[in-house]
Short mmCIF file of C-alpha atoms in Angstrom, two decimals:
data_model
loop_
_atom_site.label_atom_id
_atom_site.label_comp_id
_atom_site.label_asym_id
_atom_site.label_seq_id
_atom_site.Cartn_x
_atom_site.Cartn_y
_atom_site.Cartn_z
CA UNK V 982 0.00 0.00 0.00
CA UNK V 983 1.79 3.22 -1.00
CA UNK V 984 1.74 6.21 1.00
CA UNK V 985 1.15 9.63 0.38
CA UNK V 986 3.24 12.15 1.51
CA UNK V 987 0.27 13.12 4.35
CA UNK V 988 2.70 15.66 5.88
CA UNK V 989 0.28 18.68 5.85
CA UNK V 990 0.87 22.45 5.30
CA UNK V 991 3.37 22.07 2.14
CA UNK V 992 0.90 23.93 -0.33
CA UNK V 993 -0.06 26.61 1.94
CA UNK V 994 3.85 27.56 2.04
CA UNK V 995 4.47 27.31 -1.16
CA UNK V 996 1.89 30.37 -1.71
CA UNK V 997 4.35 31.89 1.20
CA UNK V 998 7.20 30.62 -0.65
CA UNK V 999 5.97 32.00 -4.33
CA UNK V 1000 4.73 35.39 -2.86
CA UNK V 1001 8.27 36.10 -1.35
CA UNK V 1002 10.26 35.00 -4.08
CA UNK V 1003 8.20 36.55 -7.16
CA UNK V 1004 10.30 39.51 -8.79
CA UNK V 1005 7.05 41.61 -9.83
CA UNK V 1006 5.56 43.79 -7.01
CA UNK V 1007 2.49 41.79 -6.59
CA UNK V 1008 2.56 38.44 -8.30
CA UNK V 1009 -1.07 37.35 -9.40
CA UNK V 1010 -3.47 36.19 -6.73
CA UNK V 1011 -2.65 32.46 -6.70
CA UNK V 1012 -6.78 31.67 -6.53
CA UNK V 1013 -6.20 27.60 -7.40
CA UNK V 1014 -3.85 27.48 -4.57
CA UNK V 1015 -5.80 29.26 -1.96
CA UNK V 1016 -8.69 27.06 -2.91
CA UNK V 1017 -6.75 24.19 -2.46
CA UNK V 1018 -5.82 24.80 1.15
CA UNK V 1019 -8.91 25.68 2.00
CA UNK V 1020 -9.89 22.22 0.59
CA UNK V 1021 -7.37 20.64 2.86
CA UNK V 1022 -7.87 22.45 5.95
CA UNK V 1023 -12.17 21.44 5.38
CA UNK V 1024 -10.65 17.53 4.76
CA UNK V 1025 -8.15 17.32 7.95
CA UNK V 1026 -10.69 19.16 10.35
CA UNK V 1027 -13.65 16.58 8.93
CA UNK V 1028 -10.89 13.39 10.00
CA UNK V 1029 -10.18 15.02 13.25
CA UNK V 1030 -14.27 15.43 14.19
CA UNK V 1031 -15.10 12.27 12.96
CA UNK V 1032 -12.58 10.45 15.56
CA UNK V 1033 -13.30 12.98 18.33
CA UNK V 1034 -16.77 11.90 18.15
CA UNK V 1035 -15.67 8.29 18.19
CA UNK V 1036 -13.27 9.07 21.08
CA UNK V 1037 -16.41 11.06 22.97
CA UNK V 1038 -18.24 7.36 22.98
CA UNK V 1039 -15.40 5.19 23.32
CA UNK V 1040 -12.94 7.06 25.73
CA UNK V 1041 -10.06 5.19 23.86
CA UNK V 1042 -7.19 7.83 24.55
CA UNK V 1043 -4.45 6.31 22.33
CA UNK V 1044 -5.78 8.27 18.93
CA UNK V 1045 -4.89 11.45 20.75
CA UNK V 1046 -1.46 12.07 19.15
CA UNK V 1047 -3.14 11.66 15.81
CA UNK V 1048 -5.77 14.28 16.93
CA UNK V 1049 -3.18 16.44 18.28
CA UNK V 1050 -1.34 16.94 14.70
CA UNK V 1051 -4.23 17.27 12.92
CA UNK V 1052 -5.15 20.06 15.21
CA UNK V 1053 -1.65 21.51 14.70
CA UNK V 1054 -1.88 21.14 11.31
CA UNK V 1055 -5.03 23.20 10.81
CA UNK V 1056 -3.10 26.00 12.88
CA UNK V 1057 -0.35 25.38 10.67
CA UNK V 1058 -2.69 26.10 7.04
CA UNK V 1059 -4.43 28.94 8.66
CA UNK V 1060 -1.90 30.79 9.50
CA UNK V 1061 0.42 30.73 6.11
CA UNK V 1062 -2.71 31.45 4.40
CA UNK V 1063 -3.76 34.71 6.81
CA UNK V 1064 0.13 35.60 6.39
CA UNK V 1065 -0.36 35.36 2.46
CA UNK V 1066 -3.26 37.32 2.30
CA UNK V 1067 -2.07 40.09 5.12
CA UNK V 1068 1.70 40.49 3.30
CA UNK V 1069 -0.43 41.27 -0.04
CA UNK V 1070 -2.30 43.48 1.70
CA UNK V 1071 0.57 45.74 3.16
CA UNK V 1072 1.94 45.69 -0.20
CA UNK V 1073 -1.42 46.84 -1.81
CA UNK V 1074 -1.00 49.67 1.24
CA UNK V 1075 2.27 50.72 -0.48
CA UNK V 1076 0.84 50.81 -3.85
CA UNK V 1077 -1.43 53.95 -2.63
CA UNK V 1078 1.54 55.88 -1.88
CA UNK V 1079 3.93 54.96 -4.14
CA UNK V 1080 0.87 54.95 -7.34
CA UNK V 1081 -1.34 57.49 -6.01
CA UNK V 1082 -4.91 56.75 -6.01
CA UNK V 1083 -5.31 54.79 -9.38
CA UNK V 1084 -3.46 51.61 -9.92
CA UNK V 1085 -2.09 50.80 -13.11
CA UNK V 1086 -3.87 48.30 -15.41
CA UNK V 1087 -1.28 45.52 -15.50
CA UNK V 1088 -1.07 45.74 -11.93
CA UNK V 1089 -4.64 45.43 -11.37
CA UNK V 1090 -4.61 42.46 -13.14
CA UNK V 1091 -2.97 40.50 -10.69
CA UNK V 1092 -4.93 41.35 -7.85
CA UNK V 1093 -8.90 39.82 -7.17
CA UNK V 1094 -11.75 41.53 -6.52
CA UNK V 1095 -11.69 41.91 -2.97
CA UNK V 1096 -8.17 43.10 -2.89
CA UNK V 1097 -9.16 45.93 -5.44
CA UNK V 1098 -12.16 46.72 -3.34
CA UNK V 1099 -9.31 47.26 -0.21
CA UNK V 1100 -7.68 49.50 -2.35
CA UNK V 1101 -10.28 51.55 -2.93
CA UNK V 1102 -11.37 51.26 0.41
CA UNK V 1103 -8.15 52.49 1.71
CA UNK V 1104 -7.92 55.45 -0.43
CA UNK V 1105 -11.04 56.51 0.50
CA UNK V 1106 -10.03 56.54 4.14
CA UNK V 1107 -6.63 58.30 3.47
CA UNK V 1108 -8.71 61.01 2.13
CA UNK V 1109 -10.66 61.42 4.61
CA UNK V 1110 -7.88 61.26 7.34
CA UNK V 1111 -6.04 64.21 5.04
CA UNK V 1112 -8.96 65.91 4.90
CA UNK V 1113 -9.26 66.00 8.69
CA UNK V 1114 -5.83 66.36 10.07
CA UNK V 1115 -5.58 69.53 8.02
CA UNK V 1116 -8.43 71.01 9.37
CA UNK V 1117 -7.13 73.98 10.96
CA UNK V 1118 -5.93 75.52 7.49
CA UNK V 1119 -9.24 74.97 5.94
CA UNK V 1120 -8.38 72.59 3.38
CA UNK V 1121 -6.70 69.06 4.10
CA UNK V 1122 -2.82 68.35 4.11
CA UNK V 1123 -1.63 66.12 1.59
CA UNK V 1124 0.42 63.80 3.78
CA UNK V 1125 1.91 61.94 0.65
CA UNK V 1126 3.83 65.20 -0.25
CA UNK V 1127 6.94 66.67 1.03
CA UNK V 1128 8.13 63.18 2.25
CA UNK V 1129 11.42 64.70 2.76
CA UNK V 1130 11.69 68.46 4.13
CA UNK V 1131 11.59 71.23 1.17
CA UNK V 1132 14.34 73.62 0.52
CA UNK V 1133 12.96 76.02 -1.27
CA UNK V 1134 9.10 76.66 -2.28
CA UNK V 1135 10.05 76.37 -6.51
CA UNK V 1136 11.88 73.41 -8.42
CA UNK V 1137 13.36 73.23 -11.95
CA UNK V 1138 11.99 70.31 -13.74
CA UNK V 1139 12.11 68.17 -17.15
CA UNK V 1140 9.42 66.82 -18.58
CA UNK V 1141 10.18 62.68 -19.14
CA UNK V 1142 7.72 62.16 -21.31
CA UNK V 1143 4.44 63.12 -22.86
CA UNK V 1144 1.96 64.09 -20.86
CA UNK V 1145 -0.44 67.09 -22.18
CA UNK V 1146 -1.30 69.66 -20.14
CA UNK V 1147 -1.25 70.44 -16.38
CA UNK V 1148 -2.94 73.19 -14.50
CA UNK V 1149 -1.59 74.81 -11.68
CA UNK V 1150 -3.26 76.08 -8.71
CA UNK V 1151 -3.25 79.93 -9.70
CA UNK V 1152 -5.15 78.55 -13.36
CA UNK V 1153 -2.17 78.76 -15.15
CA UNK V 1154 -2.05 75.95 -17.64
CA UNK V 1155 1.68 74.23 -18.68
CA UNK V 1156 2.24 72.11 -21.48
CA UNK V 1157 4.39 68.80 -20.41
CA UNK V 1158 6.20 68.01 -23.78
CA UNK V 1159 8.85 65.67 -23.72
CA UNK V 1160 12.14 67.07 -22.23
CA UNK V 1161 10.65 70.60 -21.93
CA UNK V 1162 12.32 72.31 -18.45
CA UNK V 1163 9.81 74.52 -16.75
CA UNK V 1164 10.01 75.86 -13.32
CA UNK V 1165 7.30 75.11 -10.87
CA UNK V 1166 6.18 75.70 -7.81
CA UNK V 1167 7.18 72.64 -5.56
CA UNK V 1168 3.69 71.50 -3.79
CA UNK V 1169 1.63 70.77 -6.85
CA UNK V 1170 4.19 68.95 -8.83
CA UNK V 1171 6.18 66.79 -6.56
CA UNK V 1172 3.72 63.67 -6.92
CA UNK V 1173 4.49 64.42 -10.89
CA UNK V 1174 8.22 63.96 -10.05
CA UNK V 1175 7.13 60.78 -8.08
CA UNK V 1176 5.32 59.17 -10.67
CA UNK V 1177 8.12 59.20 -12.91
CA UNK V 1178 6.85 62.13 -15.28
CA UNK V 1179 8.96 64.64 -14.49
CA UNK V 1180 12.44 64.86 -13.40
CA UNK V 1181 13.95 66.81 -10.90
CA UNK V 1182 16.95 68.94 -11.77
CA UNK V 1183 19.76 70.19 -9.43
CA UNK T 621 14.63 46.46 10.81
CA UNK T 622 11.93 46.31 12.84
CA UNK T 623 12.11 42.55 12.69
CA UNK T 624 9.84 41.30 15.66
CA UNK T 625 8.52 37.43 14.96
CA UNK T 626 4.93 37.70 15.14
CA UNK T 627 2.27 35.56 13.80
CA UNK T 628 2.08 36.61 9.96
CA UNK T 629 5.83 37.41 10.09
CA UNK T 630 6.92 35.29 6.44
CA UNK T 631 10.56 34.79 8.35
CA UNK T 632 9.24 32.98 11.25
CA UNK T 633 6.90 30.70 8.90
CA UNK T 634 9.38 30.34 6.97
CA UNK T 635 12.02 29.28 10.12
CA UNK T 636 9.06 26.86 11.75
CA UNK T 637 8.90 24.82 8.22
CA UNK T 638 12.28 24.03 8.62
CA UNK T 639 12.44 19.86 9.97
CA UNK T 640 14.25 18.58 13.07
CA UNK T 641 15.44 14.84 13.40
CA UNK T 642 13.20 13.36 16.51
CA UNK T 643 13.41 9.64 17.95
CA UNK T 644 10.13 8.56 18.89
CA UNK T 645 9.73 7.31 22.35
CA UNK T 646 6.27 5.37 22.73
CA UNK T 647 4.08 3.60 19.80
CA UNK T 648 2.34 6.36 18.39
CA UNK T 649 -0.93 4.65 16.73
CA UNK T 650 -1.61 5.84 12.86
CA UNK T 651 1.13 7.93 12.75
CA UNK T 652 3.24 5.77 10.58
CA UNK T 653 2.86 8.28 7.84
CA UNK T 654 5.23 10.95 9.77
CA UNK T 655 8.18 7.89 8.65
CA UNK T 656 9.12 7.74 5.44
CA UNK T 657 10.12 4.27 5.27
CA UNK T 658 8.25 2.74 7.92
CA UNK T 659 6.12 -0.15 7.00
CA UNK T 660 3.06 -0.39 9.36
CA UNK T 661 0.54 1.84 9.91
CA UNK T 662 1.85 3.11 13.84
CA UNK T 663 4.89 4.60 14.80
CA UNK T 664 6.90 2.10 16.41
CA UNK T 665 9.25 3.50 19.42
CA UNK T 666 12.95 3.58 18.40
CA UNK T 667 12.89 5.44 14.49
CA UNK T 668 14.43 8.61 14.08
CA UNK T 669 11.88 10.59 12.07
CA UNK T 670 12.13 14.17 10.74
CA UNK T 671 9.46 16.35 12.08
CA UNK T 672 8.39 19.82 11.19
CA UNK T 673 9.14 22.65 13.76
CA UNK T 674 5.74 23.69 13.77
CA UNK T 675 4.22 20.67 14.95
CA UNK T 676 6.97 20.54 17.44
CA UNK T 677 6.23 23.31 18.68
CA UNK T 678 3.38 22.77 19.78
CA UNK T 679 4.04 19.94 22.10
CA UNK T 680 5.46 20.21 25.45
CA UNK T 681 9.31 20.56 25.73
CA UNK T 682 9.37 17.29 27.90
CA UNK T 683 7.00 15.28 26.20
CA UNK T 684 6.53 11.26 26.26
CA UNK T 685 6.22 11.04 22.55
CA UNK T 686 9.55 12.54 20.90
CA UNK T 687 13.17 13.30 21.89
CA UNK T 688 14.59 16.38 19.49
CA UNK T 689 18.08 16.30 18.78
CA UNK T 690 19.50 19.11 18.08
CA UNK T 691 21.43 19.10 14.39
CA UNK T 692 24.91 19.43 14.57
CA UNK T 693 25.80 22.21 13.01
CA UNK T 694 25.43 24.33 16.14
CA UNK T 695 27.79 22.11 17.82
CA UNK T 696 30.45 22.76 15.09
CA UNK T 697 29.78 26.12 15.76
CA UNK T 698 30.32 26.14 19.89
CA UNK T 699 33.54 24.78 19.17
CA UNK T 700 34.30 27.97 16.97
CA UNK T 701 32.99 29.70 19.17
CA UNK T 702 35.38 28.73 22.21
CA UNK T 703 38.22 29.44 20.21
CA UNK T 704 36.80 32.90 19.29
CA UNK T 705 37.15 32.42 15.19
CA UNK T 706 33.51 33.00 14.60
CA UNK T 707 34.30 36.17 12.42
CA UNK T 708 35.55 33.80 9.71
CA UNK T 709 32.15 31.10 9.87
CA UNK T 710 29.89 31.34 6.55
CA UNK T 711 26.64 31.26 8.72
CA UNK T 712 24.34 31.63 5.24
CA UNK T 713 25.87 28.59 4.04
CA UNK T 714 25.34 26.35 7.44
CA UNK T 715 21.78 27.76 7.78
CA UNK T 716 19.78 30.08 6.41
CA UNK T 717 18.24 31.24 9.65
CA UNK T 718 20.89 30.18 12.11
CA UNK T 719 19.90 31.82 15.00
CA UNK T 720 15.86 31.82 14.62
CA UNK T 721 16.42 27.62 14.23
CA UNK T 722 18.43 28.08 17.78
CA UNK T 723 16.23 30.24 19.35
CA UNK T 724 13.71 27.52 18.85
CA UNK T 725 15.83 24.82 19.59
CA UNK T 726 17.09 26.11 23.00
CA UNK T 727 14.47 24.26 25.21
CA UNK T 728 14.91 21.20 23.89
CA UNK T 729 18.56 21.04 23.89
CA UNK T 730 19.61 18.71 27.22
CA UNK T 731 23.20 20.53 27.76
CA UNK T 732 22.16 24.09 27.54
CA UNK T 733 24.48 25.66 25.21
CA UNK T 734 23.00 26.14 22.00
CA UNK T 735 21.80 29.31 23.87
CA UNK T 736 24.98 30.67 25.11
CA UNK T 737 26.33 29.65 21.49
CA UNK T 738 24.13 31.90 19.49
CA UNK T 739 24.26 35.04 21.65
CA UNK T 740 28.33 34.54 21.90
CA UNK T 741 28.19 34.43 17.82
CA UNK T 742 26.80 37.40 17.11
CA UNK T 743 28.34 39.65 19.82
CA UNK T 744 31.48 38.24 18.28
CA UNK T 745 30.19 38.97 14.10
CA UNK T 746 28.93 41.88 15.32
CA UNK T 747 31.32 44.21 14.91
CA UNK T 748 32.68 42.43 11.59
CA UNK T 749 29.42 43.46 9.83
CA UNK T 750 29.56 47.31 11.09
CA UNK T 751 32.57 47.32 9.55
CA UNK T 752 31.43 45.36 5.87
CA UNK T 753 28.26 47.77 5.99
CA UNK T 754 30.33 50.89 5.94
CA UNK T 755 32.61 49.70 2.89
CA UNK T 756 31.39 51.98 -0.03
CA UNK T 757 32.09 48.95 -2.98
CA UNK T 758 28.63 46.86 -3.70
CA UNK T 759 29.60 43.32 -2.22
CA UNK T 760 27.85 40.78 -3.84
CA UNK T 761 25.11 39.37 -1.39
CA UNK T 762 26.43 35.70 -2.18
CA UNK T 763 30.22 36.40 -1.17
CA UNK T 764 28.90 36.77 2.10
CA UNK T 765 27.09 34.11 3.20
CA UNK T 766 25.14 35.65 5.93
CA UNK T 767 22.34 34.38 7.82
CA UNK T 768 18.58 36.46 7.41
CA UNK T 769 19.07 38.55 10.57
CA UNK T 770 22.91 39.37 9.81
CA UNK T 771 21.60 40.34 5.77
CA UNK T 772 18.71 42.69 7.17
CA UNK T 773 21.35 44.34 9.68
CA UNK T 774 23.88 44.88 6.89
CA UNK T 775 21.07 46.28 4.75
CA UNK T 776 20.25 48.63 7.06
CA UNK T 777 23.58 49.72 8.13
CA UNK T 778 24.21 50.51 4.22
CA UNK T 779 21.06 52.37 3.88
CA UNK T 780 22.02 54.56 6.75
CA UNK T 781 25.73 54.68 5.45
CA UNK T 782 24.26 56.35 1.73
CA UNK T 783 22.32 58.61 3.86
CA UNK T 784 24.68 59.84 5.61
CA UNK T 785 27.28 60.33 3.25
CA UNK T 786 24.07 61.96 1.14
CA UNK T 787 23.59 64.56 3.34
CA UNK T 788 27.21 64.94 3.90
CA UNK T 789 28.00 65.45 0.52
CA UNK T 790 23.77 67.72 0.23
CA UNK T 791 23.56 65.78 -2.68
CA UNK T 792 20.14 64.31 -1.39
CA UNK T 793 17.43 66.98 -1.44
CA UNK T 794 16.18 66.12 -5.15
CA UNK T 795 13.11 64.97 -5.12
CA UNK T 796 13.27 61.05 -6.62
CA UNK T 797 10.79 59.00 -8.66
CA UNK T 798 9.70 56.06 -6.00
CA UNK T 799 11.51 53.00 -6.12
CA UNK T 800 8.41 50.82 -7.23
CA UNK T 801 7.43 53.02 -9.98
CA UNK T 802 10.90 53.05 -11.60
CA UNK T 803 10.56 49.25 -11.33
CA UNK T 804 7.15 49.42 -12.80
CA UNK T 805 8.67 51.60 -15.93
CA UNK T 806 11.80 49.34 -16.57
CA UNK T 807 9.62 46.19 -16.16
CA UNK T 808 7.13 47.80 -18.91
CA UNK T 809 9.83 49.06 -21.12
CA UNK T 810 11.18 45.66 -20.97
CA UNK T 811 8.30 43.82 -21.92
CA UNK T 812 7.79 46.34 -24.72
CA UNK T 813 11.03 45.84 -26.37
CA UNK T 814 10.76 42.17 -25.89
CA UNK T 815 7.72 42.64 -28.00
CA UNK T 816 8.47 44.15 -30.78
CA UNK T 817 11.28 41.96 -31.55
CA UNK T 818 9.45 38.67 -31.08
CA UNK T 819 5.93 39.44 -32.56
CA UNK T 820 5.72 40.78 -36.16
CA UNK T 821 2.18 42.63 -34.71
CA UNK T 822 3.34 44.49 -31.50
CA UNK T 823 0.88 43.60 -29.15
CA UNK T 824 1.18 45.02 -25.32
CA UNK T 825 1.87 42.71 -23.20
CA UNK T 826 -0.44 41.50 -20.46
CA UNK T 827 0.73 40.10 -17.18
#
């Protein structure tokens, strides 16, 4: 009679395993392999009820190690899979303030529907906490600007690549041409600088 | 590094799926499948079976069942140790999370060294790395050979060392394009020119 390998937990770390090693920022949400764990976890807890409710009549103690690694095995799959899901959160966290508030298509590809909904979600409650903490001035802080302290209140930038027309705060309207310089006040076009449009020049 | 093991920290997961060598004391009943190469369907008393640390874990340190023996590279390593060459040790290469494994291992080991061992290790590599994460020159990570904690200290201690020498130098007030969006862009770029030279009909590429 040939044995399976019955030593639980291996698929739930290989989603562990995959999510850490993957090169892109957020691999795609491994849905087969999360359903298969769950699968797993539902099959090992059915073994372990079925023989406690054998041991509740019996009182035959000697199936207790058996129950006992079952038990730890269940502990085992849930938590790789609540680690998977919370390490794609945080990184989904990042993605707001590295992205800004919309998520690029291929990267929205690789997340599920939930996930995208936690985005959202999260944004949504960012701008409301911004709103709020700056509610002395009258308008809300941005707290993804200025991550580092300004030096002075106007940069000189180049334009990376295409990217049409930009209005500042006063109305004025610039047109970002490819490798045009312009110099701009330093608020309203750091998360340009950020996202990879602009450059920033000594 | 705020490294603090907690229960969806990947590193400890990833340090409790690492397998210990146990003897089995009493006939565990249907457990045979724990033994590779055991016949019956119970565990008979005697085998040496390799166990998961997360199953150990769970059961007391004194238990009837199993008797964990602790592997022997931390005793190669207490003999380095008492002669003080620890400096010269490639911990990466012995294990990859040397001292995680041994802080889990120090309750079941009977002579109460493995302990002693770890702490005496890194106060010893300690100052080694300050010194490697100052040097300047890129050091490939694979020279090194360093085990997860020592890698995440000497990652730090370079960050801090560009920063430093940044604002030293007040080269580092321009505003820079975020780290994951420049990845994004080369990633994209990549793809793109990998497209056009393979398909005829450049179509973008979907992840």
């Amino acid at each position: 009679m040939s044995r399976a390998n019955k030593l639980f937990g291996d698929k739930a770390f290989e989603l562990l395993k995959d999510l850490e090693r993957s090169s892109q920022t957020i691999p795609a949400f491994d849905d087969d392999g999360v359903r298969q764990v769950l699968e797993e976890i539902k099959a090992i807890f059915e073994e372990n009820v079925a023989q406690a409710s054998s041991y509740n009549s019996s009182g035959d103690r000697s199936l207790w190690p058996l129950l006992n690694y079952r038990h730890a095995a269940l502990q085992r799959n849930k938590r790789c899979l609540l680690a998977y899901l919370y390490e794609r959160s945080k990184r989904i966290k990042t993605l707001r303030w590295e992205f800004g508030p919309i998520i690029p298509g291929d990267i929205k590809q690789a997340l599920c529907e939930p996930e995208v909904q936690f985005f959202n979600n999260y944004s949504k409650s960012l701008a409301a906490f911004m709103c709020n903490a700056g509610c002395s001035q009258g308008q809300g802080i941005d707290l993804t600007n200025n991550l580092h302290p300004p030096k002075s209140l106007y940069i000189e930038v180049r334009c990376m690549e295409d990217y049409g027309k930009f209005e500042l705060d006063d109305g004025e309207l610039i047109h970002l041409k490819k490798n045009s310089q312009h110099y701009l006040p330093r608020a309203q076009v750091e998360s340009l600088v950020r996202q990879g449009i602009l450059q920033h020049i000594a | 590094m705020n490294y603090f093991p907690n229960y969806y920290s990947i590193e400890d997961i990833f340090v409790t799926q690492e397998k210990v060598e146990c003897k089995v004391n009493t006939k565990l009943q249907r457990m045979g499948f724990l033994d590779a190469g055991a016949e019956g369907d119970d565990l008979e008393p005697g085998r040496t079976v390799n166990l998961p640390l997360w199953y150990i874990k769970e059961l007391k340190v004194n238990n009837a069942y199993f008797t964990v023996s602790v592997p022997d590279i931390y005793k190669n390593v207490h003999k380095a140790v008492c002669e003080a060459e620890t400096t010269h040790i490639e911990l990466g290469r012995l294990h990859p999370y040397f001292y995680e494994f041994g802080r889990y291992l120090t309750p079941y080991d009977r002579n109460h060294v493995i302990g002693r061992i770890i702490f005496e290790t890194m106060r010893q590599r300690v100052r080694h790395l300050l010194d490697i994460s100052k040097n300047d020159g890129h050091m490939a990570k694979s020279e090194l050979r360093l085990d997860n904690i020592e890698a995440k200290l000497h990652e730090a201690g370079v960050r801090t060392n560009t920063q430093y020498i940044n604002w030293l130098q007040l080269t580092g007030n321009k505003i820079v394009i975020s780290e994951l969006v420049e990845e994004h862009q080369k990633k994209r770029k990549r793809e793109l020119s990998d497209d056009e030279s393979s398909l005829p009909s450049s179509k973008r590429a979907t992840l």
